[in-house]
PDB file of C-alpha atoms in Angstrom:
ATOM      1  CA  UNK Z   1    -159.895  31.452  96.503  1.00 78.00           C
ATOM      2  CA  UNK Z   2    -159.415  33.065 100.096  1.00 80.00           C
ATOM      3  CA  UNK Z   3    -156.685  30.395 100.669  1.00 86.00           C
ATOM      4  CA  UNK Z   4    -155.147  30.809  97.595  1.00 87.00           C
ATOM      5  CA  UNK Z   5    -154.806  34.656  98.184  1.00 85.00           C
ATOM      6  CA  UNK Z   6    -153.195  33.534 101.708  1.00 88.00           C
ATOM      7  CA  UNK Z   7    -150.868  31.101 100.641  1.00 91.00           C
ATOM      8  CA  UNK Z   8    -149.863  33.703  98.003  1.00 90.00           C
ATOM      9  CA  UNK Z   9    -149.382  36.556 100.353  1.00 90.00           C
ATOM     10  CA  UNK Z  10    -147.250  34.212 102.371  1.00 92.00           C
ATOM     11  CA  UNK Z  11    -145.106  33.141  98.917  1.00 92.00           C
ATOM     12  CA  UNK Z  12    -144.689  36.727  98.367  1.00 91.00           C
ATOM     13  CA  UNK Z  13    -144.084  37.364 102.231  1.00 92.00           C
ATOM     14  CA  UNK Z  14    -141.035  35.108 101.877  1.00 93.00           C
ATOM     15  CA  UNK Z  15    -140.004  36.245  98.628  1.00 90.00           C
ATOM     16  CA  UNK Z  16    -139.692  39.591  99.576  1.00 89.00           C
ATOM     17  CA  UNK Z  17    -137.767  38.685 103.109  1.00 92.00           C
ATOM     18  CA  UNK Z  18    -135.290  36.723 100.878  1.00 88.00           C
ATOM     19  CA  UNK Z  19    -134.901  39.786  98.947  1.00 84.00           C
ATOM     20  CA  UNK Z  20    -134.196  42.230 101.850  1.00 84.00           C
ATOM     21  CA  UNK Z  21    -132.043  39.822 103.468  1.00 88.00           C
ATOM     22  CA  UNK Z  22    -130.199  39.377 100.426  1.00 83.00           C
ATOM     23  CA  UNK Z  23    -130.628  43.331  99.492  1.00 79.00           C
ATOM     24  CA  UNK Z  24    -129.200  43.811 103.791  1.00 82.00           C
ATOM     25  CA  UNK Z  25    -126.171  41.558 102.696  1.00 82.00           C
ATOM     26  CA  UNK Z  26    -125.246  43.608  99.639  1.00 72.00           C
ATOM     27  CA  UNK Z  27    -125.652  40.555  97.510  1.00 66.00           C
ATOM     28  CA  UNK Z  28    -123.792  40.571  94.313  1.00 68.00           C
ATOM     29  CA  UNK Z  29    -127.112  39.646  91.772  1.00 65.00           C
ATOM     30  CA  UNK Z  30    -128.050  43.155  92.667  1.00 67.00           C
ATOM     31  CA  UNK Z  31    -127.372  45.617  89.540  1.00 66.00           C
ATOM     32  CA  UNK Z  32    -124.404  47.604  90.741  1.00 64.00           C
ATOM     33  CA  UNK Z  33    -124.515  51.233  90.726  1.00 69.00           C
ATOM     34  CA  UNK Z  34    -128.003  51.933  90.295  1.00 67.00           C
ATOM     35  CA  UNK Z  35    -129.916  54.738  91.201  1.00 68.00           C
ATOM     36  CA  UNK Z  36    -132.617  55.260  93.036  1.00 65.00           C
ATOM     37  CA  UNK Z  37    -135.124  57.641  93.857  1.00 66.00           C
ATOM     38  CA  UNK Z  38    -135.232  57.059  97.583  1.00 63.00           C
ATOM     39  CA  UNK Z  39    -132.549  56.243  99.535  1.00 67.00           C
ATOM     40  CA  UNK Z  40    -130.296  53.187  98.170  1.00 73.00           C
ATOM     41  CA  UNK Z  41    -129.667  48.837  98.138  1.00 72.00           C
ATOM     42  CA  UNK Z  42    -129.725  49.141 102.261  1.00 77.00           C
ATOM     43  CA  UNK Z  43    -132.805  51.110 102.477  1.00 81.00           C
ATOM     44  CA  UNK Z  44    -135.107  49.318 100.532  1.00 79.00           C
ATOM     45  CA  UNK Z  45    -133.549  46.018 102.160  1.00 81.00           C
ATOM     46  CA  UNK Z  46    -135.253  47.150 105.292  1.00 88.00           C
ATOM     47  CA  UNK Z  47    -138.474  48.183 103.427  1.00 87.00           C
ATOM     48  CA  UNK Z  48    -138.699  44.820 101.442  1.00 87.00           C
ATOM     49  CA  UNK Z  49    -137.842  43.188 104.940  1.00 92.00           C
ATOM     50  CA  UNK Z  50    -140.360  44.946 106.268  1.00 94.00           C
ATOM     51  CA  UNK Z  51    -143.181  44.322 103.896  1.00 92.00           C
ATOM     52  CA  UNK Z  52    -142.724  40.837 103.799  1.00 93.00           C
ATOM     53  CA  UNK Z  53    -143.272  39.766 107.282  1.00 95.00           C
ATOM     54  CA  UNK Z  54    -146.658  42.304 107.399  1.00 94.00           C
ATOM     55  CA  UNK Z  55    -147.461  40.011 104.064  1.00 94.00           C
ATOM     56  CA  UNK Z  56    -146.980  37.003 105.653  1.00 94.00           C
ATOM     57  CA  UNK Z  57    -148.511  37.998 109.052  1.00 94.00           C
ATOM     58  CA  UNK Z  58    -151.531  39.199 107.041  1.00 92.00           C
ATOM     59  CA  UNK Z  59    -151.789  36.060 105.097  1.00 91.00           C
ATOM     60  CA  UNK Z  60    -152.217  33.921 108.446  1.00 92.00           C
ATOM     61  CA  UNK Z  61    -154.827  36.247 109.342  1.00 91.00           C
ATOM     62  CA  UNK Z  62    -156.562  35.845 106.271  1.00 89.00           C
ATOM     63  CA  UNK Z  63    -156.453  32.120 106.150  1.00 88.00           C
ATOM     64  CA  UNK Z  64    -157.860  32.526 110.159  1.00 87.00           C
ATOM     65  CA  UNK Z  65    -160.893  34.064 108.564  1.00 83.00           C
ATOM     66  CA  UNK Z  66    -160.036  37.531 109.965  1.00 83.00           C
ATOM     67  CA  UNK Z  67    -161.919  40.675 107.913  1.00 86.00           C
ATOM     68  CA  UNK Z  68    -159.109  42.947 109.320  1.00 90.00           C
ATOM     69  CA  UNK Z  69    -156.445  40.945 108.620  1.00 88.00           C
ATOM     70  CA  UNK Z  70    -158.090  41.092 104.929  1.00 89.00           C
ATOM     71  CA  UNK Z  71    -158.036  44.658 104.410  1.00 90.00           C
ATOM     72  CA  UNK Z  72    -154.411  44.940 106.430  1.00 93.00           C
ATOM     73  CA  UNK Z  73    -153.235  42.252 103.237  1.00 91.00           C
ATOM     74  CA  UNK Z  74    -154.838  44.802 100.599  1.00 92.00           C
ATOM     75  CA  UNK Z  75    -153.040  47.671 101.988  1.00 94.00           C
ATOM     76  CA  UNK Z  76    -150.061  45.797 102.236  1.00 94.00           C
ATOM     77  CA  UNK Z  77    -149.746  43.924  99.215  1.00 93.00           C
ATOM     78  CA  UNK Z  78    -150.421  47.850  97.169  1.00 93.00           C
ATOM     79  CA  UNK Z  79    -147.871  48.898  99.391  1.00 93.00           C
ATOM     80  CA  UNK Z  80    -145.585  46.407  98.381  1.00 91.00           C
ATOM     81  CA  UNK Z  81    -146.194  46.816  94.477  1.00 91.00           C
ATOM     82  CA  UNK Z  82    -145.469  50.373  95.029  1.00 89.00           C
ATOM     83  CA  UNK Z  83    -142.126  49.930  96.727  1.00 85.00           C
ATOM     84  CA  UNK Z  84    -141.259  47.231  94.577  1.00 85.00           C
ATOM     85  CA  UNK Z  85    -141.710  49.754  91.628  1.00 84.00           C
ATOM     86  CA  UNK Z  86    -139.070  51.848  93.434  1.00 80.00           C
ATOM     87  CA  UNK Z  87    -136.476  48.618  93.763  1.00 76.00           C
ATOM     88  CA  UNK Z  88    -136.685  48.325  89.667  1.00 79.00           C
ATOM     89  CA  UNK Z  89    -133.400  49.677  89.564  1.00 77.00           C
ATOM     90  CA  UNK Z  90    -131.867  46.823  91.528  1.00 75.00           C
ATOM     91  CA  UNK Z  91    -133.314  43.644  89.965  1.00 79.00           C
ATOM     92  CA  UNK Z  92    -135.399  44.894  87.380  1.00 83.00           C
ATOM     93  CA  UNK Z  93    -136.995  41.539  86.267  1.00 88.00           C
ATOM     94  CA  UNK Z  94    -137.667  40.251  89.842  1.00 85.00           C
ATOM     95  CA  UNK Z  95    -139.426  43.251  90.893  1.00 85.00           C
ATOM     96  CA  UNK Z  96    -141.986  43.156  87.552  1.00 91.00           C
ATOM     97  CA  UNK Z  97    -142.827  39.322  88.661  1.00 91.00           C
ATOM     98  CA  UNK Z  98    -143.048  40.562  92.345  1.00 90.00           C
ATOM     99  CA  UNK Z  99    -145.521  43.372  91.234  1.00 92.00           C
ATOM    100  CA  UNK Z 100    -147.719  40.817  89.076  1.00 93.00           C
ATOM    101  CA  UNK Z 101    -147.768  38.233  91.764  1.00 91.00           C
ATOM    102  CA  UNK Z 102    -149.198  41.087  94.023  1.00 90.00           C
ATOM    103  CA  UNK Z 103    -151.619  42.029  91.672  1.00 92.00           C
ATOM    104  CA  UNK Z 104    -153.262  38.340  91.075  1.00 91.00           C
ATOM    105  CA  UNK Z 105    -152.840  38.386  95.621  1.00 89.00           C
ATOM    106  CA  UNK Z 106    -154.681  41.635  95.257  1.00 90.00           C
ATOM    107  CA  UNK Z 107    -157.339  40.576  92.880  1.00 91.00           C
ATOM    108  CA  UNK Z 108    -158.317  37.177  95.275  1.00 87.00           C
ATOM    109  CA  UNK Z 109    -158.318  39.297  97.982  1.00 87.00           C
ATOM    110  CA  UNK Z 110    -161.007  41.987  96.431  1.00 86.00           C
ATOM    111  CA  UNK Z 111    -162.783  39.696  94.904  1.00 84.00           C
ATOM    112  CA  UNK Z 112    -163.227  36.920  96.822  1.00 70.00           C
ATOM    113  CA  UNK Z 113    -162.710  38.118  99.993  1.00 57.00           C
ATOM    114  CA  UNK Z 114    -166.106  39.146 101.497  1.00 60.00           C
ATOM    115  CA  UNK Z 115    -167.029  38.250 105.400  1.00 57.00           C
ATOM    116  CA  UNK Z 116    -169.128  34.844 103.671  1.00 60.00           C
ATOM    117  CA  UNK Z 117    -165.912  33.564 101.716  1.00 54.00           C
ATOM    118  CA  UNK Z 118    -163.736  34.006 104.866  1.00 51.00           C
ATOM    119  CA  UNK Z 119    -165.323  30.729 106.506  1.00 53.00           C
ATOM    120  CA  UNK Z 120    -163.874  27.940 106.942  1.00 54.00           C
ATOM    121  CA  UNK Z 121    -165.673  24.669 107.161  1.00 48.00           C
TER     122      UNK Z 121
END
């Protein structure tokens, strides 16, 4: 389950660099004209950008075994869920799948992810 939670912070690691990248290049799948309640597209570019190479750093710690790397993933992938709550507006249905995806990462992670599940034979 601990490299399932990994390889899952790492999918949605890349998913969400993809979507800054694409959010940075003022893609046109973006909904135009929305508003949001922070700052606009560009912004949370940068913040999806952001978040998704911590995710994916964190999920190579994780899969190392590492306890903080763990508990970096949590904070990041609740983090994430947040902000992706704020980047509704843009790609409404993308962000909801984002935000479950990080809550079946963050459920592994809790769950599974105690000092004795960590080790890897």
């Amino acid at each position: 389950m601990v490299v399932f939670a990994a390889v899952l912070l790492w999918v949605v690691g890349f998913f969400n660099v993809i979507d800054g990248t694409a959010a940075l290049a003022k893609s046109t799948f973006f909904i135009g004209n929305a508003r949001y309640v922070f700052g606009d597209l560009h912004t949370w570019g940068w913040i999806a950008l952001i978040l998704g190479v911590l995710q994916i750093l964190a999920g190579i710690g994780v899969l190392a075994g590492n306890q903080f790397a763990r508990w970096f993933g949590v904070a990041v992938i609740a983090l994430n869920a947040l902000g992706q709550m704020y980047f509704i507006p843009a790609y409404p249905f993308w962000s909801l799948l984002i935000i479950a995806v990080d809550v079946v990462a963050l459920w592994a992670l809790c769950v599974y992810g105690s000092r004795d599940n960590t080790a890897i034979d």
